[in-house]
Amino acid sequence: MTKKNSVGTLCVQAGYNPGNGEPRQIPIVQSTTFKYSSSDQMGRLFDLEDSGYFYTRLQNPTNDAVAAKIAALEGGVAAMLTSSGQSANFFACFNICEAGDHMISTASIYGGTFNLFGVTFKKMGIDVTFVDQNASEEEIAAAFRPNTKLVFGETLSNPGVRVLDIEKLARVAHSHGVPLIIDNTFPTPVNCRPFEWGADIVTHSTTKYMDGHGVGVGGVIVDSGNFDWEANAEKFPGLCTPDESYHGLTYTKKFGRMAYITKATSQLMRDLGAIQSPQNAFYLNLGLQSLAVRVKRHNESALKVAKFLEANPLVKWVRFPDLESDPDHALAQKYLPGGSCGVMSFAIEGGREFANRFMDSLKLVTIETHVADCYTCILHPASHTHRQLSDEQLREAGVDPDLMRLSIGLEDADDLIADITAALEAAASQN
């Protein structure tokens, strides 16, 4: 039996296997179009009869190699890169939802995704019910309707850093004949592989840990190939009935386990065009090569900083699932035994004014809307990313109004602790 390569090896070598005399690094194919010698060859590509490249909006060799690497990391059959994490979540759901449909999402998700589902999807005729991810299976099941098409959640919520019980959500989704889609951005496949716990489709904002250096916006959708669309054909006509835009082709019959990603590529990317540029895909691959090494450092440093915050009298509370005191620690031990990520949330005494003075006094830690890269950064969601939500809506989304999100980078943890200590003291001295 051939030994399966570890995640660390896949980070470096999966997705691209050069032949003799070919580039060791994935080449950047910076071309919009591709030449063919006959009209028939080109026609067969447009009919999805042959695989190949004809226009970068649909497929590009650089993007495909990087997507294949991420699919290998997650243990999926296929993946598609997108222009951002937002477009990945949009495409992942819209690939099986249309006007008149319904979906279920956990409430504790990134504010931008919450807005996508609660506002933009509503304008498109797709209704979304938000549920408490800690609710019982029976309570979550009560949210289903005859037209429910999927369940969505985040492995680790942003910014609350709550751990999702993936197996529970998968059981409920599958008992109703729909897939579970998981945003796995924060843990990355180094810390958690949701397919192993029953998830069917995984998304990432590759802008975060996968890139790791804040240089390229991007997203990805990975399909496990495990969900049986045909067994629930009446729920998924887009996959299981003829597509007239491709001469009556039926994706499940033509492409089997590749049906979902093939439809997303040939239909949604064709029509909506939210592609990741080959240049950004190249940058992403450089980040992926060191992902396993970086994630270990993020895990270790974040736990050290979280323990410091937990012991500090000026800190009201800390949410970080690697802490034994965290209410999700047992779930973290199950799904994230090697560590969760480098992101935590916390609040300090003294209210919003004190918090703002504290953030303004930081030197190494920078105030940014970004998260999960090599730089340590902080933000106050109620003032920044979630400022469009009321305090009540913030709490419904699992975000306390005084919550601050701290993302630990690759700096020395002791230097970060010294910076945070000095900023807390500076803020307190102004009282």
Coordinates of C-alpha atoms in Angstrom, one line a residue:
M1 CA 0.0 0.0 0.0
T2 CA 1.3 3.4 -1.0
K3 CA 1.8 5.7 2.1
K4 CA -0.3 8.8 1.9
N5 CA 1.7 12.0 2.1
S6 CA 1.3 14.2 5.1
V7 CA -0.2 17.7 5.0
G8 CA 3.2 19.3 5.3
T9 CA 4.4 17.4 2.2
L10 CA 1.2 18.2 0.3
C11 CA 1.7 21.9 1.1
V12 CA 5.0 21.8 -0.9
Q13 CA 4.5 19.3 -3.6
A14 CA 0.8 18.6 -4.4
G15 CA -1.0 19.9 -7.5
Y16 CA 2.0 20.2 -9.8
N17 CA 4.4 17.6 -11.0
P18 CA 6.9 19.0 -13.6
G19 CA 8.5 16.8 -16.2
N20 CA 12.1 16.8 -17.4
G21 CA 13.3 20.3 -18.1
E22 CA 10.1 21.9 -17.0
P23 CA 9.9 24.7 -14.3
R24 CA 10.3 23.6 -10.7
Q25 CA 7.9 26.3 -9.6
I26 CA 4.3 26.5 -10.9
P27 CA 4.5 28.8 -14.0
I28 CA 2.5 31.9 -14.2
V29 CA 0.4 31.5 -17.3
Q30 CA -0.4 35.2 -17.8
S31 CA -2.6 34.8 -20.8
T32 CA -6.3 35.4 -21.4
T33 CA -6.6 33.0 -24.3
F34 CA -5.2 29.8 -25.7
K35 CA -4.5 28.8 -29.3
Y36 CA -6.0 25.8 -31.2
S37 CA -5.3 24.5 -34.6
S38 CA -8.8 23.5 -35.5
S39 CA -12.3 24.8 -35.0
D40 CA -13.5 21.4 -34.0
Q41 CA -11.0 21.2 -31.1
M42 CA -12.3 24.6 -29.8
G43 CA -15.9 23.5 -30.2
R44 CA -15.4 20.4 -28.2
L45 CA -14.1 22.5 -25.3
F46 CA -17.1 24.7 -25.4
D47 CA -19.4 21.6 -25.3
L48 CA -17.5 20.2 -22.3
E49 CA -16.6 17.2 -24.4
D50 CA -12.8 17.7 -24.0
S51 CA -10.8 19.2 -21.1
G52 CA -8.4 22.0 -21.8
Y53 CA -8.0 25.7 -21.8
F54 CA -9.5 28.3 -24.0
Y55 CA -10.2 31.3 -21.9
T56 CA -8.8 32.2 -18.5
R57 CA -12.2 33.3 -17.1
L58 CA -13.1 29.6 -16.9
Q59 CA -9.8 27.8 -16.5
N60 CA -6.1 28.6 -16.3
P61 CA -3.2 26.2 -15.8
T62 CA -1.7 28.2 -12.9
N63 CA -5.0 28.4 -11.1
D64 CA -5.8 24.7 -11.8
A65 CA -2.5 23.6 -10.3
V66 CA -3.0 25.6 -7.1
A67 CA -6.6 24.5 -6.8
A68 CA -5.5 20.9 -7.2
K69 CA -3.0 21.4 -4.3
I70 CA -5.8 22.8 -2.0
A71 CA -8.1 19.9 -3.0
A72 CA -5.4 17.5 -2.0
L73 CA -4.8 19.3 1.3
E74 CA -8.6 19.1 2.2
G75 CA -8.9 15.5 0.8
G76 CA -11.4 16.6 -1.9
V77 CA -11.9 15.5 -5.5
A78 CA -11.8 19.0 -7.1
A79 CA -11.5 22.7 -6.3
M80 CA -12.1 26.0 -8.0
L81 CA -10.2 29.3 -7.2
T82 CA -12.3 32.5 -6.9
S83 CA -11.4 36.2 -6.7
S84 CA -12.1 36.4 -2.9
G85 CA -13.4 34.4 0.0
Q86 CA -16.7 36.3 -0.4
S87 CA -17.1 35.0 -3.9
A88 CA -16.2 31.5 -2.8
N89 CA -19.1 31.5 -0.3
F90 CA -21.4 33.1 -2.8
F91 CA -20.6 30.6 -5.5
A92 CA -20.6 27.6 -3.2
C93 CA -24.2 28.3 -2.1
F94 CA -25.6 29.8 -5.4
N95 CA -24.4 26.7 -7.3
I96 CA -27.3 24.8 -5.7
C97 CA -29.7 27.6 -4.7
E98 CA -31.8 29.8 -6.8
A99 CA -34.8 32.2 -6.4
G100 CA -37.5 30.6 -4.2
D101 CA -35.0 28.4 -2.3
H102 CA -34.1 28.4 1.4
M103 CA -30.9 27.6 3.2
I104 CA -29.8 27.4 6.8
S105 CA -26.7 29.1 8.3
T106 CA -25.2 29.2 11.8
A107 CA -25.5 32.8 13.1
S108 CA -21.9 33.0 14.3
I109 CA -20.2 33.7 11.0
Y110 CA -18.1 36.5 9.5
G111 CA -20.1 39.8 9.2
G112 CA -19.6 40.0 5.5
T113 CA -21.0 36.5 5.0
F114 CA -23.9 37.3 7.4
N115 CA -24.7 40.3 5.2
L116 CA -24.4 38.3 2.0
F117 CA -26.9 35.7 3.3
G118 CA -29.2 38.0 5.2
V119 CA -29.4 40.9 2.8
T120 CA -28.1 40.2 -0.7
F121 CA -29.4 36.6 -1.0
K122 CA -32.8 37.9 0.2
K123 CA -32.8 40.4 -2.8
M124 CA -32.1 37.4 -5.0
G125 CA -35.1 35.5 -3.7
I126 CA -33.1 33.1 -1.5
D127 CA -34.3 33.0 2.1
V128 CA -31.8 32.2 4.9
T129 CA -32.6 31.1 8.4
F130 CA -29.9 31.7 11.0
V131 CA -29.6 29.2 13.9
D132 CA -27.6 29.0 17.0
Q133 CA -24.8 26.5 16.3
N134 CA -25.0 25.2 19.9
A135 CA -28.7 24.4 19.6
S136 CA -29.8 20.8 19.7
E137 CA -30.2 18.7 16.6
E138 CA -34.0 18.9 17.1
E139 CA -34.0 22.7 17.3
I140 CA -31.8 23.0 14.2
A141 CA -34.0 20.4 12.3
A142 CA -37.1 22.6 13.1
A143 CA -35.6 25.3 10.8
F144 CA -35.8 23.1 7.7
R145 CA -38.4 23.6 5.0
P146 CA -39.3 21.6 1.9
N147 CA -37.2 24.0 -0.2
T148 CA -34.1 24.0 2.0
K149 CA -31.0 23.3 -0.1
L150 CA -28.0 23.4 2.3
V151 CA -26.6 24.0 5.7
F152 CA -23.6 26.5 6.2
G153 CA -21.2 27.1 9.0
E154 CA -17.7 28.1 9.9
T155 CA -15.3 25.6 11.6
L156 CA -14.1 28.5 13.7
S157 CA -16.3 31.5 13.7
N158 CA -15.0 35.0 12.8
P159 CA -14.6 36.9 15.0
G160 CA -16.1 35.0 17.9
V161 CA -13.7 32.0 17.5
R162 CA -16.4 29.5 18.4
V163 CA -15.9 25.9 17.4
L164 CA -18.5 24.3 15.2
D165 CA -19.7 20.7 16.0
I166 CA -19.3 19.5 12.4
E167 CA -20.6 16.0 13.0
K168 CA -23.8 17.3 14.5
L169 CA -24.5 19.7 11.6
A170 CA -23.6 17.0 9.1
R171 CA -26.1 14.6 10.7
V172 CA -28.9 17.1 10.6
A173 CA -28.1 18.2 7.0
H174 CA -27.8 14.7 5.7
S175 CA -31.0 13.5 7.4
H176 CA -32.8 16.2 5.3
G177 CA -31.0 15.3 2.1
V178 CA -28.9 18.4 1.8
P179 CA -25.1 19.0 1.9
L180 CA -23.1 20.7 4.7
I181 CA -20.9 23.6 3.5
I182 CA -18.1 24.6 5.9
D183 CA -15.9 27.7 5.7
N184 CA -12.5 26.4 7.0
T185 CA -10.5 29.6 6.6
F186 CA -9.2 30.0 10.2
P187 CA -8.1 26.4 11.0
T188 CA -6.9 25.6 7.4
P189 CA -6.5 21.9 6.5
V190 CA -3.4 21.8 8.7
N191 CA -5.6 22.0 11.8
C192 CA -8.9 20.6 10.6
R193 CA -10.1 18.6 7.6
P194 CA -13.9 19.0 7.7
F195 CA -14.6 16.2 5.1
E196 CA -13.3 13.7 7.7
W197 CA -16.1 14.8 10.0
G198 CA -19.0 14.6 7.4
A199 CA -18.8 18.0 5.7
D200 CA -19.5 17.9 1.9
I201 CA -18.1 21.2 0.6
V202 CA -15.4 23.4 2.0
T203 CA -14.6 27.1 1.3
H204 CA -11.7 29.3 2.2
S205 CA -10.7 32.9 2.0
T206 CA -7.2 32.1 0.7
T207 CA -6.4 35.8 1.5
K208 CA -5.9 34.6 5.1
Y209 CA -3.5 31.9 6.3
M210 CA -3.2 30.2 3.0
D211 CA -1.6 33.3 1.4
G212 CA -0.2 34.2 4.8
H213 CA 1.5 37.4 3.8
G214 CA -1.4 39.8 2.9
V215 CA -0.4 40.1 -0.8
G216 CA -3.3 38.6 -2.7
V217 CA -7.0 38.5 -2.3
G218 CA -8.6 35.1 -3.2
G219 CA -10.9 32.3 -2.3
V220 CA -11.5 28.6 -3.1
I221 CA -14.3 26.0 -3.1
V222 CA -13.4 22.4 -2.5
D223 CA -15.8 19.5 -3.2
S224 CA -15.4 16.2 -1.3
G225 CA -17.3 14.4 -4.1
N226 CA -19.1 12.4 -1.4
F227 CA -22.6 14.0 -1.5
D228 CA -25.1 11.9 -3.6
W229 CA -26.9 14.6 -5.6
E230 CA -28.8 12.0 -7.6
A231 CA -30.3 10.5 -4.4
N232 CA -31.8 13.9 -3.8
A233 CA -32.3 14.8 -7.5
E234 CA -35.6 16.7 -6.9
K235 CA -33.8 19.2 -4.6
F236 CA -31.0 19.9 -7.1
P237 CA -32.3 20.3 -10.6
G238 CA -29.3 22.4 -11.6
L239 CA -27.1 19.4 -11.2
C240 CA -29.5 16.6 -12.0
T241 CA -31.5 17.8 -14.9
P242 CA -30.4 19.0 -18.4
D243 CA -28.6 22.3 -18.7
E244 CA -29.9 23.9 -21.9
S245 CA -27.0 26.3 -22.0
Y246 CA -24.8 23.2 -22.7
H247 CA -27.1 21.4 -25.2
G248 CA -29.0 19.5 -22.5
L249 CA -26.0 18.1 -20.7
T250 CA -26.7 16.8 -17.2
Y251 CA -23.8 17.4 -14.8
T252 CA -24.3 14.4 -12.5
K253 CA -24.6 12.0 -15.4
K254 CA -21.7 13.4 -17.4
F255 CA -19.2 14.2 -14.6
G256 CA -20.2 12.0 -11.6
R257 CA -18.2 13.1 -8.5
M258 CA -16.9 16.1 -10.4
A259 CA -20.4 17.4 -11.1
Y260 CA -20.5 20.2 -8.5
I261 CA -17.2 21.8 -9.3
T262 CA -17.7 21.4 -13.1
K263 CA -21.1 23.2 -12.9
A264 CA -19.6 26.0 -10.7
T265 CA -16.8 26.5 -13.2
S266 CA -18.7 26.1 -16.5
Q267 CA -21.8 27.9 -15.4
L268 CA -21.2 30.4 -12.6
M269 CA -17.7 31.4 -13.4
R270 CA -18.7 31.6 -17.1
D271 CA -21.5 34.0 -16.3
L272 CA -20.2 35.9 -13.2
G273 CA -16.5 35.9 -13.8
A274 CA -15.1 36.2 -10.3
I275 CA -11.8 34.7 -11.2
Q276 CA -8.6 34.7 -9.3
S277 CA -5.8 36.1 -11.3
P278 CA -2.9 33.7 -12.3
Q279 CA -0.5 36.2 -10.6
N280 CA -2.4 35.9 -7.3
A281 CA -2.6 32.2 -7.6
F282 CA 1.2 32.1 -7.9
Y283 CA 1.5 34.2 -4.7
L284 CA -1.0 31.9 -3.1
N285 CA 1.1 28.8 -3.9
L286 CA 4.2 30.4 -2.3
G287 CA 2.1 30.9 0.8
L288 CA 0.8 27.3 0.7
Q289 CA 4.3 25.9 0.6
S290 CA 5.1 27.2 4.1
L291 CA 1.5 26.8 5.5
A292 CA 2.1 23.8 7.7
V293 CA 5.2 25.4 9.3
R294 CA 3.6 28.8 9.8
V295 CA 0.3 27.4 11.3
K296 CA 2.3 25.6 14.0
R297 CA 4.0 28.9 15.0
H298 CA 0.6 30.7 14.9
N299 CA -0.9 28.1 17.2
E300 CA 2.0 28.1 19.7
S301 CA 2.3 31.9 20.0
A302 CA -1.5 32.5 20.2
L303 CA -1.8 30.1 23.1
K304 CA 1.0 31.9 24.9
V305 CA -0.6 35.3 24.4
A306 CA -4.1 34.0 25.3
K307 CA -2.8 32.7 28.6
F308 CA -1.2 36.1 29.3
L309 CA -4.5 37.9 28.6
E310 CA -6.5 35.4 30.7
A311 CA -4.3 36.2 33.7
N312 CA -4.4 40.0 33.2
P313 CA -6.7 41.8 35.7
L314 CA -7.6 44.5 33.0
V315 CA -9.0 41.8 30.7
K316 CA -12.7 40.9 31.2
W317 CA -12.7 37.7 29.2
V318 CA -10.8 35.8 26.5
R319 CA -12.3 33.4 23.9
F320 CA -9.7 31.0 22.5
P321 CA -10.6 27.4 22.2
D322 CA -7.1 26.1 23.0
L323 CA -7.5 27.5 26.6
E324 CA -8.8 24.9 29.0
S325 CA -11.2 27.5 30.4
D326 CA -12.8 28.1 27.1
P327 CA -16.4 26.8 26.8
D328 CA -15.6 25.2 23.4
H329 CA -12.4 23.5 24.6
A330 CA -13.8 20.0 24.5
L331 CA -15.0 20.5 20.9
A332 CA -11.5 21.9 20.0
Q333 CA -9.9 18.8 21.5
K334 CA -12.1 16.7 19.2
Y335 CA -11.8 18.7 15.9
L336 CA -8.6 20.7 16.4
P337 CA -6.3 18.6 18.6
G338 CA -3.2 20.1 17.2
G339 CA -4.3 23.7 17.8
S340 CA -7.0 25.9 16.5
C341 CA -5.4 29.0 14.8
G342 CA -3.8 32.3 15.7
V343 CA -7.0 34.3 16.2
M344 CA -8.7 35.0 19.5
S345 CA -11.3 37.4 20.9
F346 CA -11.2 39.3 24.2
A347 CA -12.6 42.3 25.9
I348 CA -11.0 44.7 28.4
E349 CA -12.4 46.6 31.4
G350 CA -13.4 50.2 30.9
G351 CA -15.7 50.2 27.9
R352 CA -15.2 51.3 24.3
E353 CA -13.3 54.5 25.1
F354 CA -10.7 52.5 27.1
A355 CA -10.5 49.9 24.3
N356 CA -9.8 52.6 21.7
R357 CA -7.1 54.2 23.8
F358 CA -5.6 50.7 24.2
M359 CA -5.6 50.0 20.5
D360 CA -4.2 53.4 19.7
S361 CA -1.3 52.8 22.1
L362 CA -0.1 49.5 20.5
K363 CA 3.2 49.7 18.5
L364 CA 3.9 46.2 17.2
V365 CA 0.2 45.1 17.0
T366 CA -1.4 47.1 14.2
I367 CA -5.1 48.1 13.7
E368 CA -6.2 46.4 10.5
T369 CA -9.3 45.0 8.9
H370 CA -7.2 42.0 7.9
V371 CA -6.6 38.8 9.9
A372 CA -4.7 35.6 9.8
D373 CA -1.4 36.5 8.2
C374 CA 2.2 37.0 9.3
Y375 CA 1.6 40.4 11.0
T376 CA -0.2 40.6 14.4
C377 CA -3.2 42.8 14.0
I378 CA -6.3 43.8 16.0
L379 CA -9.7 45.4 15.4
H380 CA -12.9 46.1 17.2
P381 CA -15.7 44.6 15.0
A382 CA -18.4 46.8 16.4
S383 CA -16.5 49.8 15.3
H384 CA -15.0 48.3 12.1
T385 CA -16.1 45.2 10.2
H386 CA -19.5 44.9 11.8
R387 CA -20.3 48.6 12.3
Q388 CA -23.5 48.2 10.1
L389 CA -25.0 46.0 12.8
S390 CA -26.9 47.1 15.9
D391 CA -25.8 45.8 19.3
E392 CA -28.7 43.3 19.2
Q393 CA -27.7 42.1 15.7
L394 CA -24.1 41.8 16.9
R395 CA -25.1 39.5 19.7
E396 CA -27.3 37.5 17.3
A397 CA -24.2 37.0 15.2
G398 CA -22.2 35.9 18.2
V399 CA -20.2 39.1 18.5
D400 CA -20.3 41.0 21.8
P401 CA -20.2 44.8 21.4
D402 CA -17.0 45.0 23.4
L403 CA -15.3 42.2 21.6
M404 CA -11.8 42.8 20.1
R405 CA -10.3 40.4 17.6
L406 CA -6.6 39.7 17.9
S407 CA -4.7 37.8 15.2
I408 CA -1.3 36.6 16.3
G409 CA 1.3 36.7 13.5
L410 CA 4.8 35.4 13.3
E411 CA 6.6 37.8 15.6
D412 CA 8.1 36.6 18.9
A413 CA 5.3 36.0 21.4
D414 CA 7.2 37.7 24.2
D415 CA 7.6 40.9 22.2
L416 CA 3.9 40.9 21.5
I417 CA 3.1 40.4 25.2
A418 CA 5.3 43.3 26.1
D419 CA 3.6 45.5 23.5
I420 CA 0.1 44.6 24.8
T421 CA 1.2 45.2 28.4
A422 CA 2.6 48.6 27.6
A423 CA -0.6 49.6 25.7
L424 CA -2.8 48.5 28.6
E425 CA -0.8 50.5 31.0
A426 CA -0.8 53.5 28.8
A427 CA -4.6 53.3 28.4
A428 CA -5.1 52.9 32.1
S429 CA -2.9 55.9 32.9
Q430 CA -5.3 58.2 31.1
N431 CA -8.2 57.3 33.3

